[in-house]
Amino acid sequence: MTEEINQKLIEQNMKESYIDYAMSVITQRALPNVYDGLKPVHRRILYIMNKLGLLHTKPFRKSAFIVGRVMGELHPHGDSAIYDALVRMAQDFSLRYPLVRGQGNFGNIDGDRAAAPRYTEAKLMKIASELLVDIEKDTVDFVPNYDNSTEEPVVLPAKLPNLLINGTTGIAVGMATNIPPHNISEVIDATLKLVDNPECTVQELMQCIRGPDFPTGGLIMGKAGIVNAYKTGKGRVVVKAKADIEDHKIIITEIPYMVNKGLLIESIAEKVKDRRVDNIADIIDESDRDGMRIVIKLKKGGDPQVTLNQLFTQTALRTTFSMNLLAIHDGEPKILNLTQILSYYITHRKDVVTRRTKFDLKKAEDRAHVLEGLIVALDNIDPVIKLIKGAENADIAREGLISTFKLTKIQAQAILDMRLQRLTSLETAKIKQEREELLKLIEELKGILESPQKILDIIKSELLELKEKFNDARRTKLLDEEDSIIQTEDLIEEEKVVITATYSGYVKKVPLATYKQQRRGGRGVIGAETKEEDVIQNVFTTSNLNQLLFFTNKGRVHWLKAYEVPTGSRYARGKAMVNLLRLRDGEKVSTILPVAQFDEQHFITMVTKKGLVKKTSLKEFSNPRQGGIISIGLKDNDELVFARLTSGSEEILIGTKDGVAIRFSEQDVRPMGRSASGVRAILLRPQDEVIGMELVKENASILTITEFGFGKRTKIEEYSKIKRGGKGVINIQTTERNGKVVGIKVVDDTDEVLFVSQKGVIIRVSAKDISTIGRNTQGLRVMRVDAKDKVTTIAKIVQDEKVEEVVEKVKEVPIEENDVDESSEKESVDESEEE
């Protein structure tokens, strides 16, 4: 006999097998039932524990014993999966209302795992018994287990609306559920409201259920996401940690739900190490059995609110909980709104109460039937005894009772089983009284089954009883304002600052008001302490809210907000840039450029030491990256020396250290990509180098400063505009007396400039106090420097209303134009030190 071969395409076979697998995972593994809010593994654990008698009033049993019984009878998916589910039901930071009481190490919020099941013990919590109550009264359906050796419940009676009060999370095939926990009192109030008025809207139910209530507390920002989730089944809520600022410390007492505290602290430490969070000196975990307490100590001078905002934006102190109210109903996964979840729960409870009432009614009727037979026997006790004594055996006696006294088989058997002590008058009275009570109970139970309203009243009374028993206060606070990521700039008051950077790589910011205004020829005040071999390279004024672009000699650019630059005193060198930026080996910052806003109408124009120029759209620098990006492609050992923000139609003036300058139109340089090398800007003489680039302004002058403190202004008209790539014209005569050129600036009479020396002395001078003379001159002394000192940098102060307000508040210190004597010089320095 040959077997019949059933042919099927492999594609069809795989499709059917995959669908079967997917549905098995969806309905039997990953998703909860809307009635009891439990996945199969949790339901099986609770059922077995109840079957073993592990109630809250009974002793603990080993977790390994429980896991073994669950796996052997109902859940053949591995002991680790069962134990993990058991552990989670015992963790007060995972479930709002834990269903299992654990004894031993059941893990903690730091992420430490529970001990092995042979070391821990467990039993049911009191609240878990409310999910199982009346399960023995045929209130739910049972189905065969995996090997048909026993039966298991399809769903638990669930006196509590567990799906909402404890929530759940799970990933199935092609779908996932994420239901947050809620406060039991609020959920019960909403359920009672829906029982009284089945037409309740979500908005009306939300008068009771304000939102999720997480076991770890925290703050929920805004209600828009909650409303969306309750109306549509999907929504997102922002959860933030509860943090207070005390004594220049940040104290965290509550964290968002499902955030690992240990990993959170590690994450904060990593952010501090990567310099993405500022001003944190130490992190101490002072949590104990009384509650959570993470203490973040701040550095002196650090703004706690700014640091806290950085933590919220960059760590898990602020998380988004995506609500997806997906559960199994009638064997199918469905996305449900709040009304549907509670309605299905009420429907389930109606069915449970109805089946329980029918069970109790049948039991009462059966008992009443037996009692009726006993009363007949007691009323005819002598004939009954005579009949029984005369019978040859129990069967003949039973038949005789049935035929003589018109009894049923059950009643006759009850009479035969009756003990002699029941013949006393007291016992007879008790039997008659019990029958009367049973008759009343039967009428009451029939009345319940005939009245849907009475069933609803029972549901309400049971819920009120549960509310009284398990009522507790809300842990998660709801804030009305919607959460928007607060930019750090919003927490910082804008002010003008002076950014100072040294050649060896130190940078700092100082409020502009620190420097007093002086006359030309003044000695100046200390602007920065430098090492003997160090040189101050960049000095400029900007808003502390602007973005700083750090262009390096290697042709790369890095980003940093001005307020992120450490504030230093006038005497401090600042902080090493390698601790603020991810510089590569041999990479040094050559230019720092402040930018208020990135757009496509402006360009970054760059010039190299060997006289190449290039411009690139500012928009290409708008996406900061931690490691920086290429700004210009360098070759032949060239270096990037200067960069400027331009509009595309500027006139550019480039100066060299040998006193040569060239003026040409920016339109002579076409826009290029970031990796381009550029085109020739000026034809340099041997050993000459580019030292500066300025944008020409009408009715302005070129201010040039040399290393020995000589400088001058020359009218812009004296510099003829030519094509780029020429040799240029004389800008200043450089001799042994005045030295090489160190900087050029385009200024007018309203401008003020800062001159900085190699030793860190800074003088603030009004441009109108510097003489205007021709190009072919050596200039006049504008800053007196020591014999071993040199001027290294010139910076222009941009005048606006805020700067003027600062300047007006600073007492002017007049100093004569003539050379000062030693006494006046000492007084000036002493006064600076007192500042």
PDB file of C-alpha atoms in Angstrom, residues 91-274:
ATOM      1  CA  GLN A  91       9.576  43.961  41.995  1.00  0.00           C
ATOM      2  CA  ASP A  92       7.971  47.111  43.388  1.00  0.00           C
ATOM      3  CA  PHE A  93       9.817  49.230  40.800  1.00  0.00           C
ATOM      4  CA  SER A  94       8.446  47.164  37.893  1.00  0.00           C
ATOM      5  CA  LEU A  95       4.804  46.730  38.949  1.00  0.00           C
ATOM      6  CA  ARG A  96       2.719  49.454  40.501  1.00  0.00           C
ATOM      7  CA  TYR A  97       1.012  46.767  42.627  1.00  0.00           C
ATOM      8  CA  PRO A  98       3.279  43.691  42.889  1.00  0.00           C
ATOM      9  CA  LEU A  99       1.432  40.382  42.669  1.00  0.00           C
ATOM     10  CA  VAL A 100       4.122  38.207  44.252  1.00  0.00           C
ATOM     11  CA  ARG A 101       5.850  38.700  47.565  1.00  0.00           C
ATOM     12  CA  GLY A 102       9.461  37.680  47.330  1.00  0.00           C
ATOM     13  CA  GLN A 103      11.870  36.722  50.057  1.00  0.00           C
ATOM     14  CA  GLY A 104      15.548  37.020  49.185  1.00  0.00           C
ATOM     15  CA  ASN A 105      17.315  38.884  46.409  1.00  0.00           C
ATOM     16  CA  PHE A 106      14.806  39.718  43.695  1.00  0.00           C
ATOM     17  CA  GLY A 107      16.989  42.318  41.936  1.00  0.00           C
ATOM     18  CA  ASN A 108      16.957  46.076  42.237  1.00  0.00           C
ATOM     19  CA  ILE A 109      16.495  49.256  40.235  1.00  0.00           C
ATOM     20  CA  ASP A 110      20.258  49.429  39.664  1.00  0.00           C
ATOM     21  CA  GLY A 111      19.925  46.511  37.252  1.00  0.00           C
ATOM     22  CA  ASP A 112      21.339  43.818  39.557  1.00  0.00           C
ATOM     23  CA  ARG A 113      19.722  40.491  38.692  1.00  0.00           C
ATOM     24  CA  ALA A 114      17.799  38.361  41.135  1.00  0.00           C
ATOM     25  CA  ALA A 115      19.495  35.461  42.886  1.00  0.00           C
ATOM     26  CA  ALA A 116      19.067  31.969  41.508  1.00  0.00           C
ATOM     27  CA  PRO A 117      15.622  30.430  42.133  1.00  0.00           C
ATOM     28  CA  ARG A 118      17.078  27.932  44.577  1.00  0.00           C
ATOM     29  CA  TYR A 119      17.967  30.819  46.894  1.00  0.00           C
ATOM     30  CA  THR A 120      14.723  32.828  46.768  1.00  0.00           C
ATOM     31  CA  GLU A 121      11.241  32.149  48.070  1.00  0.00           C
ATOM     32  CA  ALA A 122       7.837  33.485  47.111  1.00  0.00           C
ATOM     33  CA  LYS A 123       4.133  33.512  47.793  1.00  0.00           C
ATOM     34  CA  LEU A 124       1.125  35.469  46.545  1.00  0.00           C
ATOM     35  CA  MET A 125       0.470  39.022  47.598  1.00  0.00           C
ATOM     36  CA  LYS A 126      -2.921  39.820  49.057  1.00  0.00           C
ATOM     37  CA  ILE A 127      -3.884  41.804  45.953  1.00  0.00           C
ATOM     38  CA  ALA A 128      -3.052  38.805  43.711  1.00  0.00           C
ATOM     39  CA  SER A 129      -5.690  36.724  45.493  1.00  0.00           C
ATOM     40  CA  GLU A 130      -8.285  39.195  44.191  1.00  0.00           C
ATOM     41  CA  LEU A 131      -7.401  38.110  40.662  1.00  0.00           C
ATOM     42  CA  LEU A 132      -7.992  34.450  41.548  1.00  0.00           C
ATOM     43  CA  VAL A 133     -10.987  34.670  43.871  1.00  0.00           C
ATOM     44  CA  ASP A 134     -13.933  32.435  42.873  1.00  0.00           C
ATOM     45  CA  ILE A 135     -11.900  30.599  40.225  1.00  0.00           C
ATOM     46  CA  GLU A 136     -13.153  27.345  41.748  1.00  0.00           C
ATOM     47  CA  LYS A 137     -16.784  28.354  41.106  1.00  0.00           C
ATOM     48  CA  ASP A 138     -16.770  27.757  37.353  1.00  0.00           C
ATOM     49  CA  THR A 139     -16.399  31.501  36.722  1.00  0.00           C
ATOM     50  CA  VAL A 140     -13.989  31.068  33.792  1.00  0.00           C
ATOM     51  CA  ASP A 141     -13.376  28.511  31.076  1.00  0.00           C
ATOM     52  CA  PHE A 142     -10.652  25.908  31.379  1.00  0.00           C
ATOM     53  CA  VAL A 143      -8.759  24.264  28.526  1.00  0.00           C
ATOM     54  CA  PRO A 144      -6.388  21.269  28.389  1.00  0.00           C
ATOM     55  CA  ASN A 145      -2.735  21.990  29.033  1.00  0.00           C
ATOM     56  CA  TYR A 146       0.031  21.321  26.517  1.00  0.00           C
ATOM     57  CA  ASP A 147      -0.005  17.536  27.063  1.00  0.00           C
ATOM     58  CA  ASN A 148      -3.656  17.059  28.054  1.00  0.00           C
ATOM     59  CA  SER A 149      -2.635  15.919  31.512  1.00  0.00           C
ATOM     60  CA  THR A 150      -4.503  18.689  33.312  1.00  0.00           C
ATOM     61  CA  GLU A 151      -6.418  21.883  32.646  1.00  0.00           C
ATOM     62  CA  GLU A 152      -5.630  25.579  32.932  1.00  0.00           C
ATOM     63  CA  PRO A 153      -7.830  28.696  32.977  1.00  0.00           C
ATOM     64  CA  VAL A 154      -8.182  30.701  29.774  1.00  0.00           C
ATOM     65  CA  VAL A 155      -8.417  33.857  31.877  1.00  0.00           C
ATOM     66  CA  LEU A 156      -8.605  34.660  35.593  1.00  0.00           C
ATOM     67  CA  PRO A 157     -11.770  36.025  37.237  1.00  0.00           C
ATOM     68  CA  ALA A 158      -9.837  39.258  37.884  1.00  0.00           C
ATOM     69  CA  LYS A 159     -11.804  41.109  40.505  1.00  0.00           C
ATOM     70  CA  LEU A 160      -9.353  43.965  39.848  1.00  0.00           C
ATOM     71  CA  PRO A 161      -8.882  45.832  36.516  1.00  0.00           C
ATOM     72  CA  ASN A 162      -5.300  44.602  36.367  1.00  0.00           C
ATOM     73  CA  LEU A 163      -4.560  45.596  32.773  1.00  0.00           C
ATOM     74  CA  LEU A 164      -4.624  49.261  33.705  1.00  0.00           C
ATOM     75  CA  ILE A 165      -3.404  49.259  37.291  1.00  0.00           C
ATOM     76  CA  ASN A 166      -0.238  47.271  36.541  1.00  0.00           C
ATOM     77  CA  GLY A 167       0.128  47.779  32.808  1.00  0.00           C
ATOM     78  CA  THR A 168       2.331  45.567  30.688  1.00  0.00           C
ATOM     79  CA  THR A 169       4.873  45.562  27.906  1.00  0.00           C
ATOM     80  CA  GLY A 170       5.540  42.979  25.253  1.00  0.00           C
ATOM     81  CA  ILE A 171       6.833  42.492  21.729  1.00  0.00           C
ATOM     82  CA  ALA A 172       5.035  40.053  19.458  1.00  0.00           C
ATOM     83  CA  VAL A 173       5.413  39.421  15.731  1.00  0.00           C
ATOM     84  CA  GLY A 174       4.727  42.631  13.860  1.00  0.00           C
ATOM     85  CA  MET A 175       3.162  44.321  16.866  1.00  0.00           C
ATOM     86  CA  ALA A 176       3.956  45.400  20.410  1.00  0.00           C
ATOM     87  CA  THR A 177       2.100  46.516  23.497  1.00  0.00           C
ATOM     88  CA  ASN A 178       3.143  49.124  26.021  1.00  0.00           C
ATOM     89  CA  ILE A 179       0.480  49.870  28.613  1.00  0.00           C
ATOM     90  CA  PRO A 180       1.555  52.037  31.560  1.00  0.00           C
ATOM     91  CA  PRO A 181       0.467  51.368  35.152  1.00  0.00           C
ATOM     92  CA  HIS A 182      -2.238  53.498  36.782  1.00  0.00           C
ATOM     93  CA  ASN A 183      -3.455  54.360  40.247  1.00  0.00           C
ATOM     94  CA  ILE A 184      -5.935  51.770  41.506  1.00  0.00           C
ATOM     95  CA  SER A 185      -8.287  54.326  43.072  1.00  0.00           C
ATOM     96  CA  GLU A 186      -8.506  56.333  39.857  1.00  0.00           C
ATOM     97  CA  VAL A 187      -9.128  53.238  37.725  1.00  0.00           C
ATOM     98  CA  ILE A 188     -11.848  51.978  40.074  1.00  0.00           C
ATOM     99  CA  ASP A 189     -13.529  55.401  40.108  1.00  0.00           C
ATOM    100  CA  ALA A 190     -13.547  55.448  36.302  1.00  0.00           C
ATOM    101  CA  THR A 191     -14.920  51.891  36.174  1.00  0.00           C
ATOM    102  CA  LEU A 192     -17.724  52.799  38.567  1.00  0.00           C
ATOM    103  CA  LYS A 193     -18.512  55.824  36.448  1.00  0.00           C
ATOM    104  CA  LEU A 194     -18.718  53.689  33.314  1.00  0.00           C
ATOM    105  CA  VAL A 195     -20.927  51.150  35.097  1.00  0.00           C
ATOM    106  CA  ASP A 196     -23.395  53.908  35.955  1.00  0.00           C
ATOM    107  CA  ASN A 197     -23.176  55.501  32.527  1.00  0.00           C
ATOM    108  CA  PRO A 198     -22.070  53.170  29.683  1.00  0.00           C
ATOM    109  CA  GLU A 199     -22.124  56.157  27.309  1.00  0.00           C
ATOM    110  CA  CYS A 200     -19.261  57.896  29.112  1.00  0.00           C
ATOM    111  CA  THR A 201     -16.719  59.542  26.827  1.00  0.00           C
ATOM    112  CA  VAL A 202     -12.973  59.297  27.229  1.00  0.00           C
ATOM    113  CA  GLN A 203     -12.904  62.916  28.328  1.00  0.00           C
ATOM    114  CA  GLU A 204     -15.389  62.160  31.107  1.00  0.00           C
ATOM    115  CA  LEU A 205     -13.432  59.097  32.220  1.00  0.00           C
ATOM    116  CA  MET A 206     -10.286  61.216  32.347  1.00  0.00           C
ATOM    117  CA  GLN A 207     -11.896  63.217  35.117  1.00  0.00           C
ATOM    118  CA  CYS A 208     -11.172  60.104  37.186  1.00  0.00           C
ATOM    119  CA  ILE A 209      -8.074  58.687  35.501  1.00  0.00           C
ATOM    120  CA  ARG A 210      -5.702  61.616  35.245  1.00  0.00           C
ATOM    121  CA  GLY A 211      -2.923  59.659  33.602  1.00  0.00           C
ATOM    122  CA  PRO A 212      -0.348  56.915  34.201  1.00  0.00           C
ATOM    123  CA  ASP A 213       0.976  56.423  37.723  1.00  0.00           C
ATOM    124  CA  PHE A 214       4.427  54.877  37.597  1.00  0.00           C
ATOM    125  CA  PRO A 215       5.868  52.917  40.538  1.00  0.00           C
ATOM    126  CA  THR A 216       9.061  55.003  40.402  1.00  0.00           C
ATOM    127  CA  GLY A 217       7.196  58.322  40.509  1.00  0.00           C
ATOM    128  CA  GLY A 218       8.564  61.081  38.296  1.00  0.00           C
ATOM    129  CA  LEU A 219       6.835  63.923  36.485  1.00  0.00           C
ATOM    130  CA  ILE A 220       4.618  63.661  33.401  1.00  0.00           C
ATOM    131  CA  MET A 221       4.859  66.781  31.259  1.00  0.00           C
ATOM    132  CA  GLY A 222       1.560  67.777  29.675  1.00  0.00           C
ATOM    133  CA  LYS A 223      -1.627  65.896  28.893  1.00  0.00           C
ATOM    134  CA  ALA A 224      -1.767  65.929  25.095  1.00  0.00           C
ATOM    135  CA  GLY A 225      -0.076  62.534  24.763  1.00  0.00           C
ATOM    136  CA  ILE A 226      -2.301  61.043  27.475  1.00  0.00           C
ATOM    137  CA  VAL A 227      -5.454  62.262  25.740  1.00  0.00           C
ATOM    138  CA  ASN A 228      -4.287  60.835  22.407  1.00  0.00           C
ATOM    139  CA  ALA A 229      -3.515  57.453  23.967  1.00  0.00           C
ATOM    140  CA  TYR A 230      -6.822  57.218  25.810  1.00  0.00           C
ATOM    141  CA  LYS A 231      -8.783  58.242  22.706  1.00  0.00           C
ATOM    142  CA  THR A 232      -6.921  56.334  19.991  1.00  0.00           C
ATOM    143  CA  GLY A 233      -4.902  53.708  21.853  1.00  0.00           C
ATOM    144  CA  LYS A 234      -1.597  55.345  20.929  1.00  0.00           C
ATOM    145  CA  GLY A 235       0.196  58.326  22.409  1.00  0.00           C
ATOM    146  CA  ARG A 236       3.489  59.528  23.818  1.00  0.00           C
ATOM    147  CA  VAL A 237       4.143  61.118  27.178  1.00  0.00           C
ATOM    148  CA  VAL A 238       7.312  62.761  28.404  1.00  0.00           C
ATOM    149  CA  VAL A 239       8.458  61.579  31.830  1.00  0.00           C
ATOM    150  CA  LYS A 240      11.107  63.480  33.769  1.00  0.00           C
ATOM    151  CA  ALA A 241      12.943  62.747  36.972  1.00  0.00           C
ATOM    152  CA  LYS A 242      12.117  64.652  40.128  1.00  0.00           C
ATOM    153  CA  ALA A 243      15.139  66.823  40.826  1.00  0.00           C
ATOM    154  CA  ASP A 244      15.656  69.626  43.324  1.00  0.00           C
ATOM    155  CA  ILE A 245      18.505  72.074  43.736  1.00  0.00           C
ATOM    156  CA  GLU A 246      19.826  72.362  47.284  1.00  0.00           C
ATOM    157  CA  ASP A 247      23.028  74.020  48.485  1.00  0.00           C
ATOM    158  CA  HIS A 248      24.534  74.110  44.985  1.00  0.00           C
ATOM    159  CA  LYS A 249      23.728  70.421  44.511  1.00  0.00           C
ATOM    160  CA  ILE A 250      21.235  68.595  42.300  1.00  0.00           C
ATOM    161  CA  ILE A 251      19.215  66.063  44.315  1.00  0.00           C
ATOM    162  CA  ILE A 252      17.373  63.387  42.313  1.00  0.00           C
ATOM    163  CA  THR A 253      14.740  61.491  44.297  1.00  0.00           C
ATOM    164  CA  GLU A 254      12.616  59.950  41.516  1.00  0.00           C
ATOM    165  CA  ILE A 255      13.539  58.718  38.039  1.00  0.00           C
ATOM    166  CA  PRO A 256      11.428  57.804  34.994  1.00  0.00           C
ATOM    167  CA  TYR A 257       9.788  54.389  34.805  1.00  0.00           C
ATOM    168  CA  MET A 258      11.945  51.473  33.595  1.00  0.00           C
ATOM    169  CA  VAL A 259      15.158  53.517  33.810  1.00  0.00           C
ATOM    170  CA  ASN A 260      18.088  51.613  35.273  1.00  0.00           C
ATOM    171  CA  LYS A 261      19.549  53.749  38.062  1.00  0.00           C
ATOM    172  CA  GLY A 262      23.010  52.231  37.807  1.00  0.00           C
ATOM    173  CA  LEU A 263      23.199  52.786  34.058  1.00  0.00           C
ATOM    174  CA  LEU A 264      21.786  56.287  34.514  1.00  0.00           C
ATOM    175  CA  ILE A 265      24.619  57.248  36.866  1.00  0.00           C
ATOM    176  CA  GLU A 266      27.161  55.709  34.490  1.00  0.00           C
ATOM    177  CA  SER A 267      25.620  57.660  31.623  1.00  0.00           C
ATOM    178  CA  ILE A 268      25.903  60.932  33.529  1.00  0.00           C
ATOM    179  CA  ALA A 269      29.544  60.172  34.295  1.00  0.00           C
ATOM    180  CA  GLU A 270      30.202  59.446  30.614  1.00  0.00           C
ATOM    181  CA  LYS A 271      28.593  62.732  29.573  1.00  0.00           C
ATOM    182  CA  VAL A 272      30.805  64.568  32.045  1.00  0.00           C
ATOM    183  CA  LYS A 273      33.861  62.725  30.743  1.00  0.00           C
ATOM    184  CA  ASP A 274      32.938  63.612  27.142  1.00  0.00           C
TER     185      ASP A 274
END
